[in-house]
PDB file of C-alpha atoms and ligand atoms in Angstrom:
ATOM      1  CA  UNK A   1     -16.481   7.812   7.613  1.00 98.00           C
ATOM      2  CA  UNK A   2     -18.882   4.997   6.981  1.00 98.00           C
ATOM      3  CA  UNK A   3     -17.523   2.497   4.426  1.00 98.00           C
ATOM      4  CA  UNK A   4     -20.840   1.360   2.956  1.00 98.00           C
ATOM      5  CA  UNK A   5     -21.497   2.581  -0.616  1.00 98.00           C
ATOM      6  CA  UNK A   6     -18.186   4.497  -0.771  1.00 98.00           C
ATOM      7  CA  UNK A   7     -15.786   4.175  -3.729  1.00 98.00           C
ATOM      8  CA  UNK A   8     -12.536   2.637  -2.504  1.00 99.00           C
ATOM      9  CA  UNK A   9      -9.545   2.590  -4.854  1.00 99.00           C
ATOM     10  CA  UNK A  10      -6.793   0.071  -4.031  1.00 99.00           C
ATOM     11  CA  UNK A  11      -3.487  -0.034  -5.900  1.00 98.00           C
ATOM     12  CA  UNK A  12      -1.849  -3.449  -6.057  1.00 98.00           C
ATOM     13  CA  UNK A  13      -5.305  -4.778  -5.215  1.00 98.00           C
ATOM     14  CA  UNK A  14      -5.066  -8.027  -7.173  1.00 98.00           C
ATOM     15  CA  UNK A  15      -3.325 -10.083  -4.471  1.00 97.00           C
ATOM     16  CA  UNK A  16      -1.689 -10.080  -1.047  1.00 96.00           C
ATOM     17  CA  UNK A  17      -2.496  -7.288   1.381  1.00 98.00           C
ATOM     18  CA  UNK A  18      -4.275  -5.215  -1.284  1.00 98.00           C
ATOM     19  CA  UNK A  19      -6.686  -8.059  -2.000  1.00 98.00           C
ATOM     20  CA  UNK A  20      -7.234  -8.727   1.719  1.00 98.00           C
ATOM     21  CA  UNK A  21      -8.143  -5.048   2.179  1.00 98.00           C
ATOM     22  CA  UNK A  22     -10.464  -5.270  -0.838  1.00 99.00           C
ATOM     23  CA  UNK A  23     -12.301  -8.199   0.773  1.00 98.00           C
ATOM     24  CA  UNK A  24     -12.651  -6.278   4.050  1.00 98.00           C
ATOM     25  CA  UNK A  25     -14.061  -3.262   2.180  1.00 98.00           C
ATOM     26  CA  UNK A  26     -16.453  -5.430   0.113  1.00 98.00           C
ATOM     27  CA  UNK A  27     -17.741  -7.100   3.303  1.00 98.00           C
ATOM     28  CA  UNK A  28     -18.650  -3.636   4.558  1.00 98.00           C
ATOM     29  CA  UNK A  29     -20.433  -2.645   1.338  1.00 98.00           C
ATOM     30  CA  UNK A  30     -17.818  -0.498  -0.451  1.00 98.00           C
ATOM     31  CA  UNK A  31     -17.602  -0.402  -4.230  1.00 98.00           C
ATOM     32  CA  UNK A  32     -14.101  -1.152  -5.436  1.00 99.00           C
ATOM     33  CA  UNK A  33     -11.712   0.112  -8.101  1.00 99.00           C
ATOM     34  CA  UNK A  34      -8.647  -2.125  -8.195  1.00 99.00           C
ATOM     35  CA  UNK A  35      -5.479  -0.969  -9.959  1.00 98.00           C
ATOM     36  CA  UNK A  36      -2.755  -3.489 -10.743  1.00 98.00           C
ATOM     37  CA  UNK A  37      -0.422  -4.645 -13.526  1.00 98.00           C
ATOM     38  CA  UNK A  38      -1.512  -8.302 -13.430  1.00 98.00           C
ATOM     39  CA  UNK A  39      -4.595  -8.529 -15.642  1.00 98.00           C
ATOM     40  CA  UNK A  40      -5.507 -12.184 -15.025  1.00 98.00           C
ATOM     41  CA  UNK A  41      -5.014 -11.960 -11.242  1.00 98.00           C
ATOM     42  CA  UNK A  42      -7.187  -8.826 -11.247  1.00 98.00           C
ATOM     43  CA  UNK A  43      -9.927 -10.729 -13.075  1.00 98.00           C
ATOM     44  CA  UNK A  44      -9.874 -13.521 -10.448  1.00 98.00           C
ATOM     45  CA  UNK A  45     -10.005 -10.943  -7.639  1.00 98.00           C
ATOM     46  CA  UNK A  46     -13.004  -9.231  -9.257  1.00 98.00           C
ATOM     47  CA  UNK A  47     -14.941 -12.517  -9.475  1.00 98.00           C
ATOM     48  CA  UNK A  48     -14.343 -13.275  -5.781  1.00 98.00           C
ATOM     49  CA  UNK A  49     -15.186  -9.758  -4.615  1.00 98.00           C
ATOM     50  CA  UNK A  50     -18.423  -9.593  -6.607  1.00 98.00           C
ATOM     51  CA  UNK A  51     -19.829 -12.433  -4.505  1.00 98.00           C
ATOM     52  CA  UNK A  52     -20.262  -9.766  -1.780  1.00 98.00           C
ATOM     53  CA  UNK A  53     -22.780  -7.955  -4.005  1.00 98.00           C
ATOM     54  CA  UNK A  54     -20.701  -4.806  -4.577  1.00 98.00           C
ATOM     55  CA  UNK A  55     -19.548  -3.118  -7.799  1.00 98.00           C
ATOM     56  CA  UNK A  56     -15.961  -4.005  -8.715  1.00 99.00           C
ATOM     57  CA  UNK A  57     -13.989  -2.571 -11.637  1.00 99.00           C
ATOM     58  CA  UNK A  58     -10.387  -3.324 -12.496  1.00 99.00           C
ATOM     59  CA  UNK A  59      -7.803  -1.105 -14.153  1.00 99.00           C
ATOM     60  CA  UNK A  60      -4.500  -2.329 -15.583  1.00 98.00           C
ATOM     61  CA  UNK A  61      -1.891   0.371 -14.976  1.00 98.00           C
ATOM     62  CA  UNK A  62       1.620   0.997 -13.702  1.00 98.00           C
ATOM     63  CA  UNK A  63       1.438   3.331 -10.696  1.00 99.00           C
ATOM     64  CA  UNK A  64       4.906   4.678 -11.529  1.00 98.00           C
ATOM     65  CA  UNK A  65       3.817   6.080 -14.931  1.00 98.00           C
ATOM     66  CA  UNK A  66       2.227   9.534 -14.684  1.00 98.00           C
ATOM     67  CA  UNK A  67       0.059   9.232 -17.809  1.00 98.00           C
ATOM     68  CA  UNK A  68      -1.270   5.804 -16.693  1.00 98.00           C
ATOM     69  CA  UNK A  69      -2.204   7.147 -13.263  1.00 98.00           C
ATOM     70  CA  UNK A  70      -3.910  10.281 -14.618  1.00 98.00           C
ATOM     71  CA  UNK A  71      -5.909   8.214 -17.127  1.00 98.00           C
ATOM     72  CA  UNK A  72      -6.972   5.642 -14.529  1.00 98.00           C
ATOM     73  CA  UNK A  73      -8.213   8.203 -11.996  1.00 99.00           C
ATOM     74  CA  UNK A  74     -10.157  10.003 -14.763  1.00 98.00           C
ATOM     75  CA  UNK A  75     -11.707   6.648 -15.710  1.00 99.00           C
ATOM     76  CA  UNK A  76     -12.577   5.826 -12.082  1.00 99.00           C
ATOM     77  CA  UNK A  77     -14.205   9.237 -11.629  1.00 98.00           C
ATOM     78  CA  UNK A  78     -16.289   8.637 -14.786  1.00 98.00           C
ATOM     79  CA  UNK A  79     -17.189   5.037 -13.895  1.00 98.00           C
ATOM     80  CA  UNK A  80     -18.079   5.580 -10.225  1.00 98.00           C
ATOM     81  CA  UNK A  81     -18.809   9.338 -10.123  1.00 98.00           C
ATOM     82  CA  UNK A  82     -16.558   9.628  -7.052  1.00 97.00           C
ATOM     83  CA  UNK A  83     -13.247   8.708  -5.411  1.00 98.00           C
ATOM     84  CA  UNK A  84     -13.783   8.524  -1.647  1.00 98.00           C
ATOM     85  CA  UNK A  85     -10.903   6.394  -0.377  1.00 99.00           C
ATOM     86  CA  UNK A  86      -7.486   5.570  -1.834  1.00 99.00           C
ATOM     87  CA  UNK A  87      -5.365   2.769  -0.414  1.00 99.00           C
ATOM     88  CA  UNK A  88      -1.907   3.351  -1.840  1.00 98.00           C
ATOM     89  CA  UNK A  89      -0.664  -0.229  -1.504  1.00 98.00           C
ATOM     90  CA  UNK A  90       1.233  -1.300  -4.660  1.00 98.00           C
ATOM     91  CA  UNK A  91       4.847  -2.021  -3.834  1.00 97.00           C
ATOM     92  CA  UNK A  92       7.876  -4.093  -4.813  1.00 96.00           C
ATOM     93  CA  UNK A  93      11.056  -5.427  -3.213  1.00 95.00           C
ATOM     94  CA  UNK A  94      14.486  -5.440  -4.899  1.00 96.00           C
ATOM     95  CA  UNK A  95      16.677  -6.198  -1.876  1.00 95.00           C
ATOM     96  CA  UNK A  96      20.466  -6.037  -1.942  1.00 96.00           C
ATOM     97  CA  UNK A  97      23.432  -4.732   0.020  1.00 97.00           C
ATOM     98  CA  UNK A  98      24.771  -1.237  -0.710  1.00 98.00           C
ATOM     99  CA  UNK A  99      28.092  -2.896  -1.480  1.00 98.00           C
ATOM    100  CA  UNK A 100      29.885  -6.214  -1.201  1.00 98.00           C
ATOM    101  CA  UNK A 101      33.516  -6.418  -0.105  1.00 98.00           C
ATOM    102  CA  UNK A 102      35.461  -9.628  -0.596  1.00 96.00           C
ATOM    103  CA  UNK A 103      39.172 -10.514  -0.477  1.00 96.00           C
ATOM    104  CA  UNK A 104      40.194  -6.873  -0.015  1.00 97.00           C
ATOM    105  CA  UNK A 105      38.157  -5.481  -2.901  1.00 98.00           C
ATOM    106  CA  UNK A 106      34.651  -4.223  -3.695  1.00 98.00           C
ATOM    107  CA  UNK A 107      32.921  -7.013  -5.577  1.00 97.00           C
ATOM    108  CA  UNK A 108      29.502  -5.442  -6.118  1.00 97.00           C
ATOM    109  CA  UNK A 109      27.465  -2.262  -5.609  1.00 98.00           C
ATOM    110  CA  UNK A 110      23.700  -1.693  -5.559  1.00 98.00           C
ATOM    111  CA  UNK A 111      23.025  -0.394  -9.051  1.00 98.00           C
ATOM    112  CA  UNK A 112      21.181   2.872  -9.597  1.00 98.00           C
ATOM    113  CA  UNK A 113      18.573   0.847 -11.502  1.00 98.00           C
ATOM    114  CA  UNK A 114      17.994  -1.423  -8.470  1.00 98.00           C
ATOM    115  CA  UNK A 115      17.627   1.619  -6.209  1.00 98.00           C
ATOM    116  CA  UNK A 116      15.491   3.617  -8.634  1.00 98.00           C
ATOM    117  CA  UNK A 117      13.062   0.811  -9.536  1.00 98.00           C
ATOM    118  CA  UNK A 118      11.887   0.595  -5.910  1.00 98.00           C
ATOM    119  CA  UNK A 119      11.735   4.385  -5.503  1.00 98.00           C
ATOM    120  CA  UNK A 120       9.687   4.598  -8.735  1.00 99.00           C
ATOM    121  CA  UNK A 121       6.948   2.210  -7.553  1.00 98.00           C
ATOM    122  CA  UNK A 122       7.016   2.572  -3.750  1.00 98.00           C
ATOM    123  CA  UNK A 123       7.548   6.343  -3.505  1.00 99.00           C
ATOM    124  CA  UNK A 124       6.783   8.017  -6.863  1.00 99.00           C
ATOM    125  CA  UNK A 125       3.819   5.670  -7.389  1.00 99.00           C
ATOM    126  CA  UNK A 126       2.391   6.644  -4.010  1.00 99.00           C
ATOM    127  CA  UNK A 127       2.929  10.331  -4.853  1.00 99.00           C
ATOM    128  CA  UNK A 128       1.228  10.079  -8.277  1.00 99.00           C
ATOM    129  CA  UNK A 129      -1.807   8.101  -7.045  1.00 99.00           C
ATOM    130  CA  UNK A 130      -2.157  10.247  -3.928  1.00 99.00           C
ATOM    131  CA  UNK A 131      -1.997  13.427  -6.003  1.00 99.00           C
ATOM    132  CA  UNK A 132      -4.582  12.265  -8.542  1.00 99.00           C
ATOM    133  CA  UNK A 133      -6.932  10.919  -5.854  1.00 99.00           C
ATOM    134  CA  UNK A 134      -6.650  14.215  -3.952  1.00 99.00           C
ATOM    135  CA  UNK A 135      -7.464  16.177  -7.131  1.00 99.00           C
ATOM    136  CA  UNK A 136     -10.684  14.182  -7.568  1.00 98.00           C
ATOM    137  CA  UNK A 137     -11.583  14.425  -3.870  1.00 98.00           C
ATOM    138  CA  UNK A 138     -11.118  18.217  -3.844  1.00 98.00           C
ATOM    139  CA  UNK A 139     -13.064  18.626  -7.101  1.00 98.00           C
ATOM    140  CA  UNK A 140     -15.905  16.443  -5.785  1.00 98.00           C
ATOM    141  CA  UNK A 141     -16.044  18.500  -2.579  1.00 98.00           C
ATOM    142  CA  UNK A 142     -16.964  15.589  -0.293  1.00 98.00           C
ATOM    143  CA  UNK A 143     -13.617  14.968   1.422  1.00 98.00           C
ATOM    144  CA  UNK A 144     -12.008  11.555   1.543  1.00 98.00           C
ATOM    145  CA  UNK A 145      -9.372   9.305   3.087  1.00 99.00           C
ATOM    146  CA  UNK A 146      -5.934   8.337   1.761  1.00 99.00           C
ATOM    147  CA  UNK A 147      -4.034   5.423   3.317  1.00 99.00           C
ATOM    148  CA  UNK A 148      -0.380   4.881   2.383  1.00 99.00           C
ATOM    149  CA  UNK A 149       1.381   1.562   2.984  1.00 98.00           C
ATOM    150  CA  UNK A 150       4.712   2.043   4.710  1.00 98.00           C
ATOM    151  CA  UNK A 151       6.646  -0.722   6.500  1.00 97.00           C
ATOM    152  CA  UNK A 152       8.524  -1.501   9.688  1.00 95.00           C
ATOM    153  CA  UNK A 153      11.583  -1.205   7.379  1.00 96.00           C
ATOM    154  CA  UNK A 154      11.119   2.584   7.261  1.00 97.00           C
ATOM    155  CA  UNK A 155      13.444   2.737  10.284  1.00 96.00           C
ATOM    156  CA  UNK A 156      16.249   1.377   8.051  1.00 96.00           C
ATOM    157  CA  UNK A 157      16.991  -2.271   7.408  1.00 94.00           C
ATOM    158  CA  UNK A 158      19.952  -4.378   6.292  1.00 95.00           C
ATOM    159  CA  UNK A 159      19.747  -5.047   2.530  1.00 95.00           C
ATOM    160  CA  UNK A 160      16.898  -2.594   1.996  1.00 96.00           C
ATOM    161  CA  UNK A 161      18.450   0.816   1.224  1.00 98.00           C
ATOM    162  CA  UNK A 162      15.930   1.371  -1.585  1.00 98.00           C
ATOM    163  CA  UNK A 163      12.862  -0.048   0.194  1.00 97.00           C
ATOM    164  CA  UNK A 164      13.570   1.636   3.545  1.00 98.00           C
ATOM    165  CA  UNK A 165      14.145   5.022   1.892  1.00 98.00           C
ATOM    166  CA  UNK A 166      10.864   4.746  -0.006  1.00 98.00           C
ATOM    167  CA  UNK A 167       8.870   3.592   3.028  1.00 98.00           C
ATOM    168  CA  UNK A 168      10.270   6.431   5.192  1.00 98.00           C
ATOM    169  CA  UNK A 169       9.351   8.870   2.412  1.00 98.00           C
ATOM    170  CA  UNK A 170       5.814   7.517   2.379  1.00 98.00           C
ATOM    171  CA  UNK A 171       5.389   8.433   6.055  1.00 98.00           C
ATOM    172  CA  UNK A 172       6.756  11.949   5.425  1.00 98.00           C
ATOM    173  CA  UNK A 173       4.298  12.407   2.542  1.00 98.00           C
ATOM    174  CA  UNK A 174       1.474  11.185   4.773  1.00 99.00           C
ATOM    175  CA  UNK A 175       2.135  13.903   7.351  1.00 98.00           C
ATOM    176  CA  UNK A 176       2.588  16.583   4.668  1.00 98.00           C
ATOM    177  CA  UNK A 177      -0.661  15.672   2.923  1.00 99.00           C
ATOM    178  CA  UNK A 178      -2.613  15.527   6.177  1.00 99.00           C
ATOM    179  CA  UNK A 179      -1.488  19.116   6.872  1.00 98.00           C
ATOM    180  CA  UNK A 180      -2.234  20.319   3.320  1.00 98.00           C
ATOM    181  CA  UNK A 181      -5.495  18.490   2.668  1.00 99.00           C
ATOM    182  CA  UNK A 182      -7.249  18.693   6.037  1.00 98.00           C
ATOM    183  CA  UNK A 183      -8.913  21.948   4.920  1.00 98.00           C
ATOM    184  CA  UNK A 184     -10.706  19.960   2.188  1.00 98.00           C
ATOM    185  CA  UNK A 185     -11.977  17.306   4.596  1.00 98.00           C
ATOM    186  CA  UNK A 186      -9.363  14.782   3.464  1.00 99.00           C
ATOM    187  CA  UNK A 187      -7.649  12.630   6.101  1.00 99.00           C
ATOM    188  CA  UNK A 188      -4.362  10.856   5.382  1.00 99.00           C
ATOM    189  CA  UNK A 189      -2.876   7.974   7.364  1.00 99.00           C
ATOM    190  CA  UNK A 190      -0.207   5.331   6.946  1.00 99.00           C
ATOM    191  CA  UNK A 191       0.148   1.705   8.001  1.00 98.00           C
ATOM    192  CA  UNK A 192       3.569   0.239   8.780  1.00 98.00           C
ATOM    193  CA  UNK A 193       3.198  -3.554   8.813  1.00 97.00           C
ATOM    194  CA  UNK A 194       5.782  -5.922  10.205  1.00 95.00           C
ATOM    195  CA  UNK A 195       6.216  -9.264   8.459  1.00 92.00           C
ATOM    196  CA  UNK A 196       2.828 -10.522   7.320  1.00 95.00           C
ATOM    197  CA  UNK A 197       2.050 -14.059   6.142  1.00 92.00           C
ATOM    198  CA  UNK A 198       1.589 -13.774   2.348  1.00 87.00           C
ATOM    199  CA  UNK A 199       2.747 -15.836  -0.636  1.00 77.00           C
ATOM    200  CA  UNK A 200       6.024 -13.889  -0.349  1.00 68.00           C
ATOM    201  CA  UNK A 201       6.703 -14.942   3.245  1.00 77.00           C
ATOM    202  CA  UNK A 202       5.371 -18.482   2.596  1.00 79.00           C
ATOM    203  CA  UNK A 203       8.256 -18.853   0.133  1.00 75.00           C
ATOM    204  CA  UNK A 204      10.908 -17.867   2.714  1.00 77.00           C
ATOM    205  CA  UNK A 205      13.381 -20.415   4.113  1.00 78.00           C
ATOM    206  CA  UNK A 206      11.998 -21.917   7.391  1.00 84.00           C
ATOM    207  CA  UNK A 207      15.132 -20.776   9.343  1.00 84.00           C
ATOM    208  CA  UNK A 208      14.717 -17.181   8.158  1.00 78.00           C
ATOM    209  CA  UNK A 209      11.037 -17.245   9.096  1.00 79.00           C
ATOM    210  CA  UNK A 210      11.810 -18.696  12.537  1.00 85.00           C
ATOM    211  CA  UNK A 211      14.336 -15.891  13.140  1.00 82.00           C
ATOM    212  CA  UNK A 212      11.694 -13.289  12.329  1.00 82.00           C
ATOM    213  CA  UNK A 213       9.068 -14.947  14.487  1.00 88.00           C
ATOM    214  CA  UNK A 214      11.532 -15.049  17.397  1.00 89.00           C
ATOM    215  CA  UNK A 215      11.934 -11.239  17.125  1.00 87.00           C
ATOM    216  CA  UNK A 216       8.191 -10.678  17.525  1.00 89.00           C
ATOM    217  CA  UNK A 217       6.764 -10.543  21.068  1.00 93.00           C
ATOM    218  CA  UNK A 218       3.487 -12.024  19.760  1.00 95.00           C
ATOM    219  CA  UNK A 219       5.458 -15.082  18.549  1.00 94.00           C
ATOM    220  CA  UNK A 220       4.020 -15.310  15.057  1.00 94.00           C
ATOM    221  CA  UNK A 221       3.825 -13.509  11.703  1.00 94.00           C
ATOM    222  CA  UNK A 222       0.930 -11.145  11.045  1.00 96.00           C
ATOM    223  CA  UNK A 223      -2.135 -12.055   9.014  1.00 97.00           C
ATOM    224  CA  UNK A 224      -3.308 -10.017   6.003  1.00 98.00           C
ATOM    225  CA  UNK A 225      -6.727  -9.653   7.673  1.00 98.00           C
ATOM    226  CA  UNK A 226      -5.034  -7.819  10.571  1.00 98.00           C
ATOM    227  CA  UNK A 227      -3.740  -5.196   8.123  1.00 98.00           C
ATOM    228  CA  UNK A 228      -7.178  -4.968   6.488  1.00 98.00           C
ATOM    229  CA  UNK A 229      -8.699  -4.389   9.939  1.00 98.00           C
ATOM    230  CA  UNK A 230      -6.252  -1.499  10.440  1.00 98.00           C
ATOM    231  CA  UNK A 231      -7.269   0.094   7.120  1.00 99.00           C
ATOM    232  CA  UNK A 232     -10.928  -0.154   8.177  1.00 98.00           C
ATOM    233  CA  UNK A 233     -10.074   1.574  11.478  1.00 98.00           C
ATOM    234  CA  UNK A 234      -8.377   4.501   9.701  1.00 99.00           C
ATOM    235  CA  UNK A 235     -11.326   4.983   7.352  1.00 99.00           C
ATOM    236  CA  UNK A 236     -13.929   4.830  10.105  1.00 98.00           C
ATOM    237  CA  UNK A 237     -12.172   6.969  12.745  1.00 98.00           C
ATOM    238  CA  UNK A 238     -12.699  10.618  11.756  1.00 98.00           C
ATOM    239  CA  UNK A 239     -10.181  11.899  14.347  1.00 98.00           C
ATOM    240  CA  UNK A 240      -7.304   9.928  12.776  1.00 98.00           C
ATOM    241  CA  UNK A 241      -4.979  11.770  10.387  1.00 98.00           C
ATOM    242  CA  UNK A 242      -1.292  12.517   9.783  1.00 98.00           C
ATOM    243  CA  UNK A 243      -0.052   9.457  11.677  1.00 98.00           C
ATOM    244  CA  UNK A 244       1.339   6.017  10.986  1.00 98.00           C
ATOM    245  CA  UNK A 245      -0.026   2.898  12.675  1.00 98.00           C
ATOM    246  CA  UNK A 246       2.642   0.295  13.424  1.00 97.00           C
ATOM    247  CA  UNK A 247       0.986  -3.122  13.169  1.00 97.00           C
ATOM    248  CA  UNK A 248       3.930  -5.416  13.550  1.00 95.00           C
ATOM    249  CA  UNK A 249       3.503  -7.734  16.534  1.00 95.00           C
ATOM    250  CA  UNK A 250       5.920  -5.551  18.509  1.00 94.00           C
ATOM    251  CA  UNK A 251       8.986  -6.108  16.271  1.00 84.00           C
ATOM    252  CA  UNK A 252      11.740  -3.447  16.195  1.00 76.00           C
ATOM    253  CA  UNK A 253      14.329  -3.611  13.419  1.00 76.00           C
TER     254      UNK A 253
HETATM  255  N1  NAD B   1       3.775  -8.557   3.114  1.00 90.04           N
HETATM  256  C1  NAD B   1       4.444  -7.947   4.085  1.00 90.04           C
HETATM  257  O1  NAD B   1       4.947  -8.589   5.019  1.00 90.04           O
HETATM  258  C2  NAD B   1       4.595  -6.442   4.070  1.00 90.04           C
HETATM  259  C3  NAD B   1       5.224  -5.823   5.158  1.00 90.04           C
HETATM  260  C4  NAD B   1       5.353  -4.439   5.167  1.00 90.04           C
HETATM  261  C5  NAD B   1       4.866  -3.681   4.112  1.00 90.04           C
HETATM  262  N2  NAD B   1       4.265  -4.296   3.057  1.00 90.04           N
HETATM  263  C6  NAD B   1       3.774  -3.445   1.956  1.00 90.04           C
HETATM  264  O2  NAD B   1       2.412  -3.750   1.684  1.00 90.04           O
HETATM  265  C7  NAD B   1       2.150  -3.588   0.292  1.00 90.04           C
HETATM  266  C8  NAD B   1       1.576  -4.870  -0.273  1.00 90.04           C
HETATM  267  O3  NAD B   1       2.501  -5.932  -0.076  1.00 90.04           O
HETATM  268  P1  NAD B   1       2.167  -7.465  -0.448  1.00 90.04           P
HETATM  269  O4  NAD B   1       2.971  -8.314   0.458  1.00 90.04           O
HETATM  270  O5  NAD B   1       0.711  -7.652  -0.531  1.00 90.04           O
HETATM  271  O6  NAD B   1       2.843  -7.554  -1.898  1.00 90.04           O
HETATM  272  P2  NAD B   1       2.429  -8.419  -3.172  1.00 90.04           P
HETATM  273  O7  NAD B   1       3.674  -8.521  -4.003  1.00 90.04           O
HETATM  274  O8  NAD B   1       1.735  -9.681  -2.781  1.00 90.04           O
HETATM  275  O9  NAD B   1       1.348  -7.495  -3.919  1.00 90.04           O
HETATM  276  C9  NAD B   1       1.713  -6.284  -4.503  1.00 90.04           C
HETATM  277  C10 NAD B   1       0.773  -5.999  -5.664  1.00 90.04           C
HETATM  278  O10 NAD B   1       1.190  -4.761  -6.260  1.00 90.04           O
HETATM  279  C11 NAD B   1       1.184  -4.907  -7.662  1.00 90.04           C
HETATM  280  N3  NAD B   1       2.149  -3.974  -8.243  1.00 90.04           N
HETATM  281  C12 NAD B   1       3.507  -4.031  -8.132  1.00 90.04           C
HETATM  282  N4  NAD B   1       4.057  -3.040  -8.831  1.00 90.04           N
HETATM  283  C13 NAD B   1       3.040  -2.337  -9.397  1.00 90.04           C
HETATM  284  C14 NAD B   1       2.989  -1.192 -10.230  1.00 90.04           C
HETATM  285  N5  NAD B   1       4.116  -0.574 -10.650  1.00 90.04           N
HETATM  286  N6  NAD B   1       1.793  -0.740 -10.628  1.00 90.04           N
HETATM  287  C15 NAD B   1       0.649  -1.355 -10.227  1.00 90.04           C
HETATM  288  N7  NAD B   1       0.641  -2.451  -9.440  1.00 90.04           N
HETATM  289  C16 NAD B   1       1.823  -2.932  -9.030  1.00 90.04           C
HETATM  290  C17 NAD B   1       1.562  -6.353  -7.903  1.00 90.04           C
HETATM  291  O11 NAD B   1       1.160  -6.792  -9.193  1.00 90.04           O
HETATM  292  C18 NAD B   1       0.830  -7.065  -6.768  1.00 90.04           C
HETATM  293  O12 NAD B   1      -0.473  -7.441  -7.143  1.00 90.04           O
HETATM  294  C19 NAD B   1       3.481  -3.167  -0.344  1.00 90.04           C
HETATM  295  O13 NAD B   1       3.544  -1.756  -0.439  1.00 90.04           O
HETATM  296  C20 NAD B   1       4.512  -3.675   0.656  1.00 90.04           C
HETATM  297  O14 NAD B   1       5.703  -2.944   0.583  1.00 90.04           O
HETATM  298  C21 NAD B   1       4.126  -5.658   3.012  1.00 90.04           C
END
């Protein structure tokens, strides 16, 4: 699919990888609908993206709330007259061990709230946005592309019971949707990034960052533009569906 003049919806598009993908899409002439919870950061993103001469609209919504998601996709359909691509990118981290054991006794457990909050955004949010985007794509009858953000952590990672479970679920949904939606001309792919240099990783302790870099055969963290390049590839390659692209510098958890 050619990107130019298409309507690309990006959740969590105000900053980080979502914003980097928005820039890549704007450079190639896509019109953008950005969904995020941070109103002021969204406004800054819109100003930057508009310098590429494309239409940009922002929508403040929580991807984990069904009524928010339904209302936003109805608004996008009205505003743009189409939904061609969805990049299901919004996500959060609430890391913690399943349990802590000290001096012969359990001292802490991951709370249900800590587990559920990540499932709500990273798995249910992806489900709700994917479902609503697919409804619009099927109704519009012109096909489309859905990209879900997974993670290298989908294989299971220390301190990430909640995040790993959600990111593995995202890959399973990707394959299921590709099988269900192919008949409507909708392709569905996933991206599983390794550790990418963002404000989040910039804030990490230097020793922790060095450890991660040492695990990567390429000897460095990834760049947000490298993830954006991967999203562009999935959109443009019409033979790609139902698979996850690992873009992680060769790291294995
Ligand atoms: N940065 C990495 O190294 C890395 C690695 C693997 C996977 N990922 C995944 O890539 C995606 C983007 O990560 P990032 O590093 O850019 O994160 P980030 O925290 O910089 O950006 C996430 C964006 O999502 C928004 N958001 C969070 N919860 C939301 C909600 N409920 N509703 C709407 N918007 C919400 C935030 O406001 C923020 O703008 C996430 O799904 C993350 O799990 C990131």
